PDB file of C-alpha atoms in Angstrom:
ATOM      1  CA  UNK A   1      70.320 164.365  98.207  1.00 59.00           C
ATOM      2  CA  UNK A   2      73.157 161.903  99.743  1.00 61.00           C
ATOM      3  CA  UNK A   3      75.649 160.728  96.912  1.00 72.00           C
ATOM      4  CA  UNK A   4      78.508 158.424  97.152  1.00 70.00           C
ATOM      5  CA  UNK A   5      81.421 157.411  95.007  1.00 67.00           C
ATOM      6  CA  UNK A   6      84.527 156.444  95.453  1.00 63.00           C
ATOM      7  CA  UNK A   7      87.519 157.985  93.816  1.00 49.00           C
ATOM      8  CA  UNK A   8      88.755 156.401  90.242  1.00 45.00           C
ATOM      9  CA  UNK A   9      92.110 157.010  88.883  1.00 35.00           C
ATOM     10  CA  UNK A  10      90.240 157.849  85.024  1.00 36.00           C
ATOM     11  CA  UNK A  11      86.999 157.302  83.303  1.00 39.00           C
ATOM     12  CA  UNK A  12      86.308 153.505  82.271  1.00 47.00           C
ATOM     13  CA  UNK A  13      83.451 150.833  82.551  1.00 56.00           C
ATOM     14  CA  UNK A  14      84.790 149.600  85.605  1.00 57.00           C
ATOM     15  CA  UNK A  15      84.579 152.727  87.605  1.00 64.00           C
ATOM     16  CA  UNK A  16      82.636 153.044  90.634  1.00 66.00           C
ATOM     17  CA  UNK A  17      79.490 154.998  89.184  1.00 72.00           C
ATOM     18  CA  UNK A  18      77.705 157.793  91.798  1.00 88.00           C
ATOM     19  CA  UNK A  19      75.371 155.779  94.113  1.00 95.00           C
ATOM     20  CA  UNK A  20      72.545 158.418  94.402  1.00 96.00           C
ATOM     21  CA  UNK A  21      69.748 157.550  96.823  1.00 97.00           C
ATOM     22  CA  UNK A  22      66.228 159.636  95.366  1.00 96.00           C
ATOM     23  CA  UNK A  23      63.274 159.791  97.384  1.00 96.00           C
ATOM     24  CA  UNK A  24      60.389 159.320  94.952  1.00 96.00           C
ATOM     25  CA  UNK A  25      57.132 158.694  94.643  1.00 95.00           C
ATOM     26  CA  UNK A  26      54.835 156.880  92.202  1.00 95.00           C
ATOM     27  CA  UNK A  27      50.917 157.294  91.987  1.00 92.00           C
ATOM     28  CA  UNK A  28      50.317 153.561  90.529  1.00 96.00           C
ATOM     29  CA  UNK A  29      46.986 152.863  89.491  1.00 96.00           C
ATOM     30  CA  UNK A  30      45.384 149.635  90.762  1.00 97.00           C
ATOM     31  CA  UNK A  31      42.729 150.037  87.881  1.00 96.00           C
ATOM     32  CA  UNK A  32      46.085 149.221  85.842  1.00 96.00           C
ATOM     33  CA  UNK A  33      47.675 146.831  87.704  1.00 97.00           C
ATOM     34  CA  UNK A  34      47.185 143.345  85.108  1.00 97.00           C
ATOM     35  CA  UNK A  35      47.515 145.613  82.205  1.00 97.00           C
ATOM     36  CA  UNK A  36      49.541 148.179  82.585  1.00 98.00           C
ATOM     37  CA  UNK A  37      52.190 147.313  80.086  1.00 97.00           C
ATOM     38  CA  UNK A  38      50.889 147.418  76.877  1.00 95.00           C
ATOM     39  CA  UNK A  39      47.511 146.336  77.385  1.00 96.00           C
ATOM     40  CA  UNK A  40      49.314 142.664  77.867  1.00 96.00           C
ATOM     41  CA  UNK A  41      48.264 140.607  80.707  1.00 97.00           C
ATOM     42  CA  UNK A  42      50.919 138.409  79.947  1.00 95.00           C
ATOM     43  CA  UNK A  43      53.710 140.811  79.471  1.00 95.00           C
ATOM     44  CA  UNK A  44      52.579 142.965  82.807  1.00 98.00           C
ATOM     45  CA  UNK A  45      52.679 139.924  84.777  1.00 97.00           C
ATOM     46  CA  UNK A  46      55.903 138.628  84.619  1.00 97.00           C
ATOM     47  CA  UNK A  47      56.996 142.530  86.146  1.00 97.00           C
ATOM     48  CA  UNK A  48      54.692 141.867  88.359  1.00 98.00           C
ATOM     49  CA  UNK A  49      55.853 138.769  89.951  1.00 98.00           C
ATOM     50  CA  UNK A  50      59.555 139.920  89.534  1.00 98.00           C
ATOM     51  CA  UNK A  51      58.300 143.200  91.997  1.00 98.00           C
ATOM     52  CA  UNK A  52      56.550 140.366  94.901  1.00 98.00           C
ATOM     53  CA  UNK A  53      60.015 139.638  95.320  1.00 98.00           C
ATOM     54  CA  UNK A  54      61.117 143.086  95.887  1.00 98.00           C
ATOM     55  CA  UNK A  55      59.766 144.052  99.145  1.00 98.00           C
ATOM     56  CA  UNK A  56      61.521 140.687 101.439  1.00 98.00           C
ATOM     57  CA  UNK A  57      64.612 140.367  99.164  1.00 97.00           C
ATOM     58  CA  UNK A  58      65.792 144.000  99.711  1.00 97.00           C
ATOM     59  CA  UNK A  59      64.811 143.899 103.596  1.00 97.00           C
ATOM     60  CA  UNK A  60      67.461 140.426 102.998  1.00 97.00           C
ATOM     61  CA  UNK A  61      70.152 142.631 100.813  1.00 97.00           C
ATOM     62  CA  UNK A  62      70.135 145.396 103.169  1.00 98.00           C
ATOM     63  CA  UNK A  63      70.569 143.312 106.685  1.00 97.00           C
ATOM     64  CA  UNK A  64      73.573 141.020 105.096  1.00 97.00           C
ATOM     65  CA  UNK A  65      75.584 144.024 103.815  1.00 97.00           C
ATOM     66  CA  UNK A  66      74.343 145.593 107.243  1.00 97.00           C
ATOM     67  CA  UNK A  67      76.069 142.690 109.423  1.00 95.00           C
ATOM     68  CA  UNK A  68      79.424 143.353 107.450  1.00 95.00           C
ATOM     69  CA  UNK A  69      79.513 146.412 107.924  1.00 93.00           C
ATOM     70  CA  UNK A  70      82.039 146.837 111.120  1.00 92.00           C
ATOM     71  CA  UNK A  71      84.263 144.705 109.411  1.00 94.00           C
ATOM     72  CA  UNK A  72      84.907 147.343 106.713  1.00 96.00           C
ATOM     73  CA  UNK A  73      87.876 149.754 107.071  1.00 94.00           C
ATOM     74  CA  UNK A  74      87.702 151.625 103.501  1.00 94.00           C
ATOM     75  CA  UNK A  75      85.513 154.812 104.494  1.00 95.00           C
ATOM     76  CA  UNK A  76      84.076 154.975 100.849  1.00 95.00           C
ATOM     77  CA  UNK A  77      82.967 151.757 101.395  1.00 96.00           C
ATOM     78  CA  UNK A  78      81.113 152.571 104.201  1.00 96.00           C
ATOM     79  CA  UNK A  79      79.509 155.584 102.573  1.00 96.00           C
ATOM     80  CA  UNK A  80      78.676 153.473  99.544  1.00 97.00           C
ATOM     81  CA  UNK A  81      76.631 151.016 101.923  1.00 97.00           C
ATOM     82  CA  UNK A  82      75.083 153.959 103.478  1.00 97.00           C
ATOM     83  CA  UNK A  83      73.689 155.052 100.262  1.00 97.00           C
ATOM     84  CA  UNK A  84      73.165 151.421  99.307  1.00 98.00           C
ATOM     85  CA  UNK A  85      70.455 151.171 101.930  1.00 98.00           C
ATOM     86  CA  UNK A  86      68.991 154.312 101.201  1.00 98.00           C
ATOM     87  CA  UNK A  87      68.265 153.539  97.986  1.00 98.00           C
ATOM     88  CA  UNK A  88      67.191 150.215  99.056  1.00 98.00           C
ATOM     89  CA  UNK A  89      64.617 151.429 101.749  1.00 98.00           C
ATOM     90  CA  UNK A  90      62.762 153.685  99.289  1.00 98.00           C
ATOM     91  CA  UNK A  91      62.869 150.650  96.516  1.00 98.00           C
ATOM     92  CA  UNK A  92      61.050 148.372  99.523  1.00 98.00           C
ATOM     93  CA  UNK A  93      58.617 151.582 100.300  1.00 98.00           C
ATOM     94  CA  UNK A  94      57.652 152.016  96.842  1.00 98.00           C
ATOM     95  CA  UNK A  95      57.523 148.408  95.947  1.00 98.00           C
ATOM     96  CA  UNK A  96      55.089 147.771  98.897  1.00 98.00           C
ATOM     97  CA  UNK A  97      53.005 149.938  97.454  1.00 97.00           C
ATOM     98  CA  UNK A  98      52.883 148.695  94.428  1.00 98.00           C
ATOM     99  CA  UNK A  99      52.102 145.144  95.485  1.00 98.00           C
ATOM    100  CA  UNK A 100      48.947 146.144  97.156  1.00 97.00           C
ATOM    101  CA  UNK A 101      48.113 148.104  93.711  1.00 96.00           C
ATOM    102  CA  UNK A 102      48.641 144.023  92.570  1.00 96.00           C
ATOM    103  CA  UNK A 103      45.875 142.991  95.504  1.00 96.00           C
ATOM    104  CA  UNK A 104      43.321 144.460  92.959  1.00 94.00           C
ATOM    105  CA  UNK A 105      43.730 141.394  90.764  1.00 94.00           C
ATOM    106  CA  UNK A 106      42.575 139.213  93.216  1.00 95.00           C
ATOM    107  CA  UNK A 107      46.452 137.811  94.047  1.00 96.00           C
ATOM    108  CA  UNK A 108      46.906 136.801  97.572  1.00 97.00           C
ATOM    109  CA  UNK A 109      50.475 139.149  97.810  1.00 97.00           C
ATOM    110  CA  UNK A 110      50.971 138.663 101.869  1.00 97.00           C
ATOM    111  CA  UNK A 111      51.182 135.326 101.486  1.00 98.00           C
ATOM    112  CA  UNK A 112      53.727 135.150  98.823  1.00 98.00           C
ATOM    113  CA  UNK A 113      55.623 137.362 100.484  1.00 97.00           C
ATOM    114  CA  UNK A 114      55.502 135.688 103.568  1.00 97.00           C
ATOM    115  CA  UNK A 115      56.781 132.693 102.182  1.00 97.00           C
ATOM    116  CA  UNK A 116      59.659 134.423 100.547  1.00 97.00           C
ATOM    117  CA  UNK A 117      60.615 136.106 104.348  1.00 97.00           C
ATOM    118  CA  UNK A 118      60.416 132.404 105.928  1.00 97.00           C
ATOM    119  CA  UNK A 119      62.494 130.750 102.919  1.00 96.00           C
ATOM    120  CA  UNK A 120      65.288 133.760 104.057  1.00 95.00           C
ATOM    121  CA  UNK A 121      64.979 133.691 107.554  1.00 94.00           C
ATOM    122  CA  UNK A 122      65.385 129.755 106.963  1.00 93.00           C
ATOM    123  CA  UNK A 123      69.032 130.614 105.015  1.00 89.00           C
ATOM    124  CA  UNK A 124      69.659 132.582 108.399  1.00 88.00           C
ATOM    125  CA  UNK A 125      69.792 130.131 110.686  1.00 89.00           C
ATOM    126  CA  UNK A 126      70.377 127.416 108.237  1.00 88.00           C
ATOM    127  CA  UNK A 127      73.595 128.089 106.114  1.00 87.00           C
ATOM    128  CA  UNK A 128      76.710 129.106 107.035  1.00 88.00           C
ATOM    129  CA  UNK A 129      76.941 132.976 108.571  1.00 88.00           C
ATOM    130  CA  UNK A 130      78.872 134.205 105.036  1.00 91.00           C
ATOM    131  CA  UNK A 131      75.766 132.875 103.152  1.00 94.00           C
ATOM    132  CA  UNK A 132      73.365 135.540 103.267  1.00 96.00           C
ATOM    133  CA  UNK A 133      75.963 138.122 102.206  1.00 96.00           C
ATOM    134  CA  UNK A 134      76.743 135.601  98.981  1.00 96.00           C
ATOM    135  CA  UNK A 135      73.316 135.004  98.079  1.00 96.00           C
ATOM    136  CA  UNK A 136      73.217 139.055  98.506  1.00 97.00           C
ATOM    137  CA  UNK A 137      76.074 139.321  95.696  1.00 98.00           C
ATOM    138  CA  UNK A 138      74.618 137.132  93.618  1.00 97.00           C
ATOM    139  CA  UNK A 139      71.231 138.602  93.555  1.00 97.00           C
ATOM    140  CA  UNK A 140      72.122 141.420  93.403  1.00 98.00           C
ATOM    141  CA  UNK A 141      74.204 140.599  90.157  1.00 98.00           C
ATOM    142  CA  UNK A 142      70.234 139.476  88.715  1.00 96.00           C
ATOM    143  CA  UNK A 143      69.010 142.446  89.201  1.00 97.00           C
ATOM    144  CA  UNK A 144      71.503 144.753  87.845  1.00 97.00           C
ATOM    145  CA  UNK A 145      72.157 142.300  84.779  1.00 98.00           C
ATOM    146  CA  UNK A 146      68.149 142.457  84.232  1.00 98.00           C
ATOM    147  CA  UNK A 147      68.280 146.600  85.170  1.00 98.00           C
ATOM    148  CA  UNK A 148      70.902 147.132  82.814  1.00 97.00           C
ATOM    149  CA  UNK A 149      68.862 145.115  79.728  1.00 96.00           C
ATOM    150  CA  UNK A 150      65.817 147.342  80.822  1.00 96.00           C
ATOM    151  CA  UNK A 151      67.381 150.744  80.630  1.00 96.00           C
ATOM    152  CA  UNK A 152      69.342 149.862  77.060  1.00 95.00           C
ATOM    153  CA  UNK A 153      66.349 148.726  75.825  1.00 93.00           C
ATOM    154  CA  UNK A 154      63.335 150.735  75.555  1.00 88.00           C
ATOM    155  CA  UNK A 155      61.025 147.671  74.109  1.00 90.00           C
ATOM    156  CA  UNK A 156      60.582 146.665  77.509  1.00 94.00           C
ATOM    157  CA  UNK A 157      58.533 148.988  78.634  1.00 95.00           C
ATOM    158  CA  UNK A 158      56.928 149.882  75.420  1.00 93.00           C
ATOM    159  CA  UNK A 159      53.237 151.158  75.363  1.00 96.00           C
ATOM    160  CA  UNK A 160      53.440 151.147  79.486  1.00 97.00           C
ATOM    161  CA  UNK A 161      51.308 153.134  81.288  1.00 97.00           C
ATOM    162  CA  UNK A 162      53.731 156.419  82.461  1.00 96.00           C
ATOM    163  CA  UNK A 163      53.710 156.008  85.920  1.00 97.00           C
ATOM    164  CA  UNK A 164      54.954 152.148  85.971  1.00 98.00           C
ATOM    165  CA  UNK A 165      57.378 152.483  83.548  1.00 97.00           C
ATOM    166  CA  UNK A 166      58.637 155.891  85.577  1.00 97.00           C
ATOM    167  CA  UNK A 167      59.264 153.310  88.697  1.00 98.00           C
ATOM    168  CA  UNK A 168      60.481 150.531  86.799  1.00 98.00           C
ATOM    169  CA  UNK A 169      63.153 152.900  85.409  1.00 98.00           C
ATOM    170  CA  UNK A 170      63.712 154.834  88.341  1.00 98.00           C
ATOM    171  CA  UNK A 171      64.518 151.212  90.414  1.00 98.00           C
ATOM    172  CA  UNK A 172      66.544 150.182  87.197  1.00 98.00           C
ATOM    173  CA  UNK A 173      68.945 152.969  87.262  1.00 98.00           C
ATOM    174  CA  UNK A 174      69.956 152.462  90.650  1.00 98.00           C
ATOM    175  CA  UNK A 175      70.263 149.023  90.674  1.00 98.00           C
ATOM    176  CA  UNK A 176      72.748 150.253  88.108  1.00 97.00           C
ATOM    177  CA  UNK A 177      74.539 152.529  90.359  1.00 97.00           C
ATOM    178  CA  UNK A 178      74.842 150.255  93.444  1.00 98.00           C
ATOM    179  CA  UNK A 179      75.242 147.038  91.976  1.00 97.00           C
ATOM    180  CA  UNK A 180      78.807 146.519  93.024  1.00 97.00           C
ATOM    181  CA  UNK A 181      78.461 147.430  96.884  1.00 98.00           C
ATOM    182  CA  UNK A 182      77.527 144.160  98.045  1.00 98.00           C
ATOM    183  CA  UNK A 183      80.120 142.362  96.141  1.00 97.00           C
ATOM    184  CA  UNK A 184      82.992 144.799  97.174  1.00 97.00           C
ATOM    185  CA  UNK A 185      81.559 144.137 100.491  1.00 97.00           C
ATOM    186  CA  UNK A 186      82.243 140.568 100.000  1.00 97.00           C
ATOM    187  CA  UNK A 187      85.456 141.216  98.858  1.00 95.00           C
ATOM    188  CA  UNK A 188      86.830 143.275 101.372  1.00 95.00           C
ATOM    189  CA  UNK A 189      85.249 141.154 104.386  1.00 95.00           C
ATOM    190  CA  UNK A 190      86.765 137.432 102.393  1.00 92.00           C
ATOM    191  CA  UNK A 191      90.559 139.342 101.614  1.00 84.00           C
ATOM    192  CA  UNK A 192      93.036 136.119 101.929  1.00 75.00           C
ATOM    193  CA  UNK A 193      90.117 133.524 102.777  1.00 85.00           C
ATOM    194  CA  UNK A 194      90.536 130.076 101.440  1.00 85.00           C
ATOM    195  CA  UNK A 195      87.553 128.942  99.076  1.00 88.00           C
ATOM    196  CA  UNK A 196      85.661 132.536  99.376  1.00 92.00           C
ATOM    197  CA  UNK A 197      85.720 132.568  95.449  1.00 92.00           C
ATOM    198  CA  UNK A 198      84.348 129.158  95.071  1.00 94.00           C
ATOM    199  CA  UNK A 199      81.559 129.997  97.670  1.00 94.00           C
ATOM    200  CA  UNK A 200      80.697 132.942  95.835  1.00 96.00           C
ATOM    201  CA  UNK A 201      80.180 130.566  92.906  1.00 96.00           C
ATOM    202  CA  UNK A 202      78.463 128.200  94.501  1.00 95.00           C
ATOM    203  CA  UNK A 203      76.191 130.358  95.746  1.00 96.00           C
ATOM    204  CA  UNK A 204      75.258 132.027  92.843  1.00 97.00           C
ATOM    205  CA  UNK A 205      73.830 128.558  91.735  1.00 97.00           C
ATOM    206  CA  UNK A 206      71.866 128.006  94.673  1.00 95.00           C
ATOM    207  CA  UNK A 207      70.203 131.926  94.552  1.00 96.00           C
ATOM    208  CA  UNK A 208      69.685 131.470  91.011  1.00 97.00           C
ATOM    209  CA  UNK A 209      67.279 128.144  91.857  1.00 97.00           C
ATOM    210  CA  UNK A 210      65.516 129.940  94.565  1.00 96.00           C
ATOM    211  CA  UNK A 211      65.086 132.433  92.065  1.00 97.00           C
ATOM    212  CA  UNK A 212      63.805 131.266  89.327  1.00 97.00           C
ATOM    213  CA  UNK A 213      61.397 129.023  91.588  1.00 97.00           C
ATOM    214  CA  UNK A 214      59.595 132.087  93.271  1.00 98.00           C
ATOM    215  CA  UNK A 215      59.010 133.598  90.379  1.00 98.00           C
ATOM    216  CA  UNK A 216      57.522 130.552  88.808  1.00 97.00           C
ATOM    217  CA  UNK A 217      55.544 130.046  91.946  1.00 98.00           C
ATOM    218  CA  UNK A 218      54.666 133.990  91.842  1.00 98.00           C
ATOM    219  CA  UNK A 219      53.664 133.897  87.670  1.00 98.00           C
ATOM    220  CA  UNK A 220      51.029 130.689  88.383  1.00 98.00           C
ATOM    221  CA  UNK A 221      49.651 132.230  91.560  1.00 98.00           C
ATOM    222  CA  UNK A 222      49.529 135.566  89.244  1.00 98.00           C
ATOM    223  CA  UNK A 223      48.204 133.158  86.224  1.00 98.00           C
ATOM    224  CA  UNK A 224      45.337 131.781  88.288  1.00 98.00           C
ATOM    225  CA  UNK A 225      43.781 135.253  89.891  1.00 97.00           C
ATOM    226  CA  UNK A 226      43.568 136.364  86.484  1.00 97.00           C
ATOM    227  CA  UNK A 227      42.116 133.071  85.229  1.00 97.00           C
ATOM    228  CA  UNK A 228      44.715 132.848  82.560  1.00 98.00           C
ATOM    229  CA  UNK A 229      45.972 129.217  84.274  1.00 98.00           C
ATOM    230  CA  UNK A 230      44.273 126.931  81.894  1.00 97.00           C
ATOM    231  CA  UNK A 231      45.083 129.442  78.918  1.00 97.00           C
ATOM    232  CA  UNK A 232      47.618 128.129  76.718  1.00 98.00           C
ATOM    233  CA  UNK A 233      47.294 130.929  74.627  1.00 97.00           C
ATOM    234  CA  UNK A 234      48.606 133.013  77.489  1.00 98.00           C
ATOM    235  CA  UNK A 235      51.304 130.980  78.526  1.00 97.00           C
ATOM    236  CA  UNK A 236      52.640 131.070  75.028  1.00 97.00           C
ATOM    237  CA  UNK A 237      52.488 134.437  75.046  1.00 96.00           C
ATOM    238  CA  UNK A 238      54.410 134.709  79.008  1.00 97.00           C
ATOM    239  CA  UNK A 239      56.837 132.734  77.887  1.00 97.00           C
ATOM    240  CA  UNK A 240      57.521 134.287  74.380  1.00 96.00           C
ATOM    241  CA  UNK A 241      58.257 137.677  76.594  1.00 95.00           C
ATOM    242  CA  UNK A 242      60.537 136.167  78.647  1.00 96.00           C
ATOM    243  CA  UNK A 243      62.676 134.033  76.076  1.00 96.00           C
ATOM    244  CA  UNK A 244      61.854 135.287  72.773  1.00 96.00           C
ATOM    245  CA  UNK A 245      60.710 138.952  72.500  1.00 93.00           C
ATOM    246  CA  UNK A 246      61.731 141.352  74.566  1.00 94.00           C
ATOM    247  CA  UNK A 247      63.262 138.183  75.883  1.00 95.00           C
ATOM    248  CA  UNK A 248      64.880 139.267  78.961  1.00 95.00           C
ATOM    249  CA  UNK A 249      66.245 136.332  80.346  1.00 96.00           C
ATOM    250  CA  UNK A 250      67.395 135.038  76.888  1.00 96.00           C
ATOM    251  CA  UNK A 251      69.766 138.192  76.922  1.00 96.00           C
ATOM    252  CA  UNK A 252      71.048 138.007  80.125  1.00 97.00           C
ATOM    253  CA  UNK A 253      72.288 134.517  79.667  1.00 97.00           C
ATOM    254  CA  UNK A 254      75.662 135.651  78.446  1.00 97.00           C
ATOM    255  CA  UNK A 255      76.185 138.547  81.729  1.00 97.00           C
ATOM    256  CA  UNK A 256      75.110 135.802  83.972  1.00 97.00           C
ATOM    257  CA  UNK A 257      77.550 133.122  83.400  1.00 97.00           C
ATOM    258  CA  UNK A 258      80.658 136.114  83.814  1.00 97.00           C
ATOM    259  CA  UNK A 259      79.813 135.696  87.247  1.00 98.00           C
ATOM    260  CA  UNK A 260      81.746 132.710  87.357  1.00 97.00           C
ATOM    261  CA  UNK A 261      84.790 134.184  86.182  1.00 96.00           C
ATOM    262  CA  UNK A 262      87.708 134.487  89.076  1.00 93.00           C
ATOM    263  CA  UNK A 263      88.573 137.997  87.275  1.00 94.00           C
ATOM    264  CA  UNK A 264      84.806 138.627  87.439  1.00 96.00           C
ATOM    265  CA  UNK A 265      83.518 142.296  88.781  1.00 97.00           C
ATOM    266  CA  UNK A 266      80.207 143.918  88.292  1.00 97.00           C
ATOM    267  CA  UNK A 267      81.347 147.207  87.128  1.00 95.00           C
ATOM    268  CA  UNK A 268      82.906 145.093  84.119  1.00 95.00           C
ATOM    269  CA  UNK A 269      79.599 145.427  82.183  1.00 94.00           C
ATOM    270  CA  UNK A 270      79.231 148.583  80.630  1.00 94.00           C
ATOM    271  CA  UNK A 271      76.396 151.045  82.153  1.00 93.00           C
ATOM    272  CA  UNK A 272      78.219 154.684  81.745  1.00 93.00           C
ATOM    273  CA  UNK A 273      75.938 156.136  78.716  1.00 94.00           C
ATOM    274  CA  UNK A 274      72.759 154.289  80.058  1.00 95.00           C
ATOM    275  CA  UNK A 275      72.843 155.639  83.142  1.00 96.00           C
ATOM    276  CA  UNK A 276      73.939 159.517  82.003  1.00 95.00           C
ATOM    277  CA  UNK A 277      70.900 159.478  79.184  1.00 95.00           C
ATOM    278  CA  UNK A 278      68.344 157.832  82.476  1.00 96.00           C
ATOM    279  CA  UNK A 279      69.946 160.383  85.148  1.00 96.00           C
ATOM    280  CA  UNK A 280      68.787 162.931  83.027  1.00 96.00           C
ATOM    281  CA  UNK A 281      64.995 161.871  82.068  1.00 94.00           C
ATOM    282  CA  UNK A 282      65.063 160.914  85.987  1.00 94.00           C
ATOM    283  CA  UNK A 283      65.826 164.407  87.331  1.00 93.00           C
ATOM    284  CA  UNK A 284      62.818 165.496  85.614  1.00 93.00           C
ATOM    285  CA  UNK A 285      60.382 163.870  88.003  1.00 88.00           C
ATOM    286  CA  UNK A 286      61.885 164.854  91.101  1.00 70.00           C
TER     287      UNK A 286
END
């Protein structure tokens, strides 16, 4: 199994951690798909709208650090974007499958997904050619703020059915490990390059809009195959596991807004003893 890391001088939080692409598997059952996390509709279906997103926005990460690539001169580097896209690829594969698992509930998933590929092809040819690998950094700053919250917290996946919460870990843990590539990427491609700070700002508002607007789009669409829409019940209870309890994006508020520090670097936040105690329960199900 590849690894990469590049050397550190001594042991701290902002060390490069191991980037170690695994090649696993995960026998999701559709039966479970609404309810697999506690018996909660509500609870299971924000996960499952965050993993629509999944299959086109890692296809996105891995062609913008991709187009960079013969640009970069630090051979670590270039074996931490190998193993980037490794672990990438299998996250896609797995995440595939678990979005037709999602088809069972009666949720058209091609078409969300299709609209998610247009709205990045669109960027493409749209924005400037630094763009995609900015909106790349920034998202991928979400999901390893949001990974990191999942494995330090067990209530997350409390009462889920084994074989979701298995995946759900497995992706967390290496969004963990590779959650700096894309910005060191950025970093070595913008050396010296007037306003590439403030454009990586910048763009970290505009990601987190398109954000946070798919995955409203993908809860209602989610909401109305389950015929929870009109259910205010339900969206009480949705929106109390967001914001209040586990309350994900509530506690990510504060790792999110580092981004726009000039000093700002992803290893800065802490993973070391999350991801030793999760390498360990991981290596288990290989």
């Amino acid at each position: 199994m590849e690894t990469s890391q590049r050397p550190t001088q001594a042991a701290s939080a902002t060390e490069t951690p191991t980037i170690t692409p695994r090649n696993l598997a995960f026998q999701l059952d559709p039966a479970n798909a609404a309810t697999w996390l506690g018996g909660s509709q509500e609870s299971t279906l924000f996960l499952n709208a965050l993993s629509i997103l999944f299959p086109p926005g890692e296809r996105f990460f891995v062609a913008s650090v991709l187009a960079a690539r013969d640009r970069l001169k630090d051979p670590a580097l270039q074996a931490e974007v190998r193993a980037f896209c490794r672990q990438e690829a299998y996250h896609t594969r797995e995440h595939i499958a678990y979005n037709e698992a999602l088809k069972s509930v009666g949720v058209d998933v091609d078409r969300l997904e299709t609209e998610l590929t247009e709205y990045l092809t669109w960027t493409k040819q749209m924005l400037p050619p630094e763009a995609p690998l900015l909106t790349t950094c920034a998202l991928e700053h979400f999901t390893a703020i949001m990974a990191h919250e999942m494995l330090e917290h067990p209530e997350y996946l409390a009462g889920a059915d084994p074989s979701y919460a298995r995946m759900w870990t497995w992706h967390a843990l290496e969004e963990c490990e590779h959650k700096a590539v894309a910005f060191d990427v950025f970093r070595e491609v913008s050396h010296g390059k007037r306003g590439a700070e403030f454009g990586r700002m910048a763009s970290m508002l505009v990601a987190t809009s398109s954000f946070l607007r798919f995955m409203a789009k993908h809860c209602i669409a989610l909401m109305r195959a389950q015929g929870l829409a009109k259910n205010p019940i339900s969206w009480a209870k949705l929106i109390w596991y967001v914001f209040g309890y586990p309350g994900i994006m509530r506690r990510i508020a504060l790792p999110y807004l580092r981004y726009f520090s000039a000093s700002f670097h992803p290893n800065d936040l802490d993973d070391r003893a999350a991801l030793e105690k999760t390498r360990r329960i991981a290596a288990t199900w290989a």
